[in-house]
Amino acid sequence: RRAIAWYRTRDRLRCGDQITMAAEALAAYQADAAAGKDALLLCDTTEMAEALNRRIHQGTVPRKRGAGHWCP
């Protein structure tokens, strides 16, 4: 309960549909990371974590050429 109260008093809790929430969380994560801040995304499902992780890596991990095609 104290953790929830801490997040609530700092205006850190959000609610909404799953797609909108994921997009907003990803944008906030990317903004914090770009500003040099430590950032953490928490997800309620493994599938959402994998989807967000994929999006983060597509935007930040350099792609390299291998075996005749580009690889992540």
mmCIF file of C-alpha atoms in Angstrom, residues 3-58:
data_model
loop_
_atom_site.group_PDB
_atom_site.id
_atom_site.type_symbol
_atom_site.label_atom_id
_atom_site.label_comp_id
_atom_site.label_asym_id
_atom_site.label_seq_id
_atom_site.Cartn_x
_atom_site.Cartn_y
_atom_site.Cartn_z
ATOM 1 C CA ALA A 3 4.238 1.833 -2.760
ATOM 2 C CA ILE A 4 0.906 2.629 -4.392
ATOM 3 C CA ALA A 5 0.552 5.741 -2.239
ATOM 4 C CA TRP A 6 4.060 6.844 -3.220
ATOM 5 C CA TYR A 7 3.272 6.515 -6.923
ATOM 6 C CA ARG A 8 -0.134 8.193 -6.512
ATOM 7 C CA THR A 9 1.290 11.250 -4.704
ATOM 8 C CA ARG A 10 3.846 11.680 -7.481
ATOM 9 C CA ASP A 11 1.224 11.421 -10.238
ATOM 10 C CA ARG A 12 2.795 8.203 -11.531
ATOM 11 C CA LEU A 13 -0.326 6.040 -11.861
ATOM 12 C CA ARG A 14 -2.218 5.906 -15.135
ATOM 13 C CA CYS A 15 -5.211 3.994 -16.412
ATOM 14 C CA GLY A 16 -6.564 3.358 -19.874
ATOM 15 C CA ASP A 17 -6.775 0.782 -22.596
ATOM 16 C CA GLN A 18 -3.848 -1.595 -23.028
ATOM 17 C CA ILE A 19 -2.615 -0.211 -26.369
ATOM 18 C CA THR A 20 -2.689 3.428 -25.268
ATOM 19 C CA MET A 21 -1.021 2.591 -21.969
ATOM 20 C CA ALA A 22 1.759 0.651 -23.705
ATOM 21 C CA ALA A 23 2.384 3.477 -26.186
ATOM 22 C CA GLU A 24 2.507 6.091 -23.411
ATOM 23 C CA ALA A 25 4.774 3.937 -21.245
ATOM 24 C CA LEU A 26 7.131 3.352 -24.174
ATOM 25 C CA ALA A 27 7.259 7.076 -25.001
ATOM 26 C CA ALA A 28 7.995 7.952 -21.358
ATOM 27 C CA TYR A 29 10.691 5.276 -21.171
ATOM 28 C CA GLN A 30 12.334 6.535 -24.357
ATOM 29 C CA ALA A 31 12.220 10.161 -23.162
ATOM 30 C CA ASP A 32 13.829 9.242 -19.837
ATOM 31 C CA ALA A 33 16.485 7.089 -21.513
ATOM 32 C CA ALA A 34 17.278 9.869 -24.001
ATOM 33 C CA ALA A 35 17.690 12.279 -21.072
ATOM 34 C CA GLY A 36 20.219 9.914 -19.500
ATOM 35 C CA LYS A 37 17.898 8.804 -16.719
ATOM 36 C CA ASP A 38 17.506 5.279 -15.440
ATOM 37 C CA ALA A 39 14.191 3.920 -16.696
ATOM 38 C CA LEU A 40 12.134 0.828 -16.017
ATOM 39 C CA LEU A 41 9.037 -0.528 -17.746
ATOM 40 C CA LEU A 42 6.769 -2.874 -15.822
ATOM 41 C CA CYS A 43 4.229 -5.014 -17.660
ATOM 42 C CA ASP A 44 1.393 -7.198 -16.513
ATOM 43 C CA THR A 45 1.977 -9.886 -19.145
ATOM 44 C CA THR A 46 4.977 -11.539 -20.744
ATOM 45 C CA GLU A 47 3.506 -10.799 -24.176
ATOM 46 C CA MET A 48 3.379 -7.057 -23.486
ATOM 47 C CA ALA A 49 6.927 -7.106 -22.101
ATOM 48 C CA GLU A 50 8.167 -8.882 -25.236
ATOM 49 C CA ALA A 51 6.359 -6.434 -27.534
ATOM 50 C CA LEU A 52 7.743 -3.370 -25.734
ATOM 51 C CA ASN A 53 11.220 -4.894 -25.550
ATOM 52 C CA ARG A 54 11.122 -5.535 -29.293
ATOM 53 C CA ARG A 55 10.128 -1.904 -29.965
ATOM 54 C CA ILE A 56 12.888 -0.579 -27.706
ATOM 55 C CA HIS A 57 15.542 -2.728 -29.355
ATOM 56 C CA GLN A 58 14.369 -1.837 -32.871
#
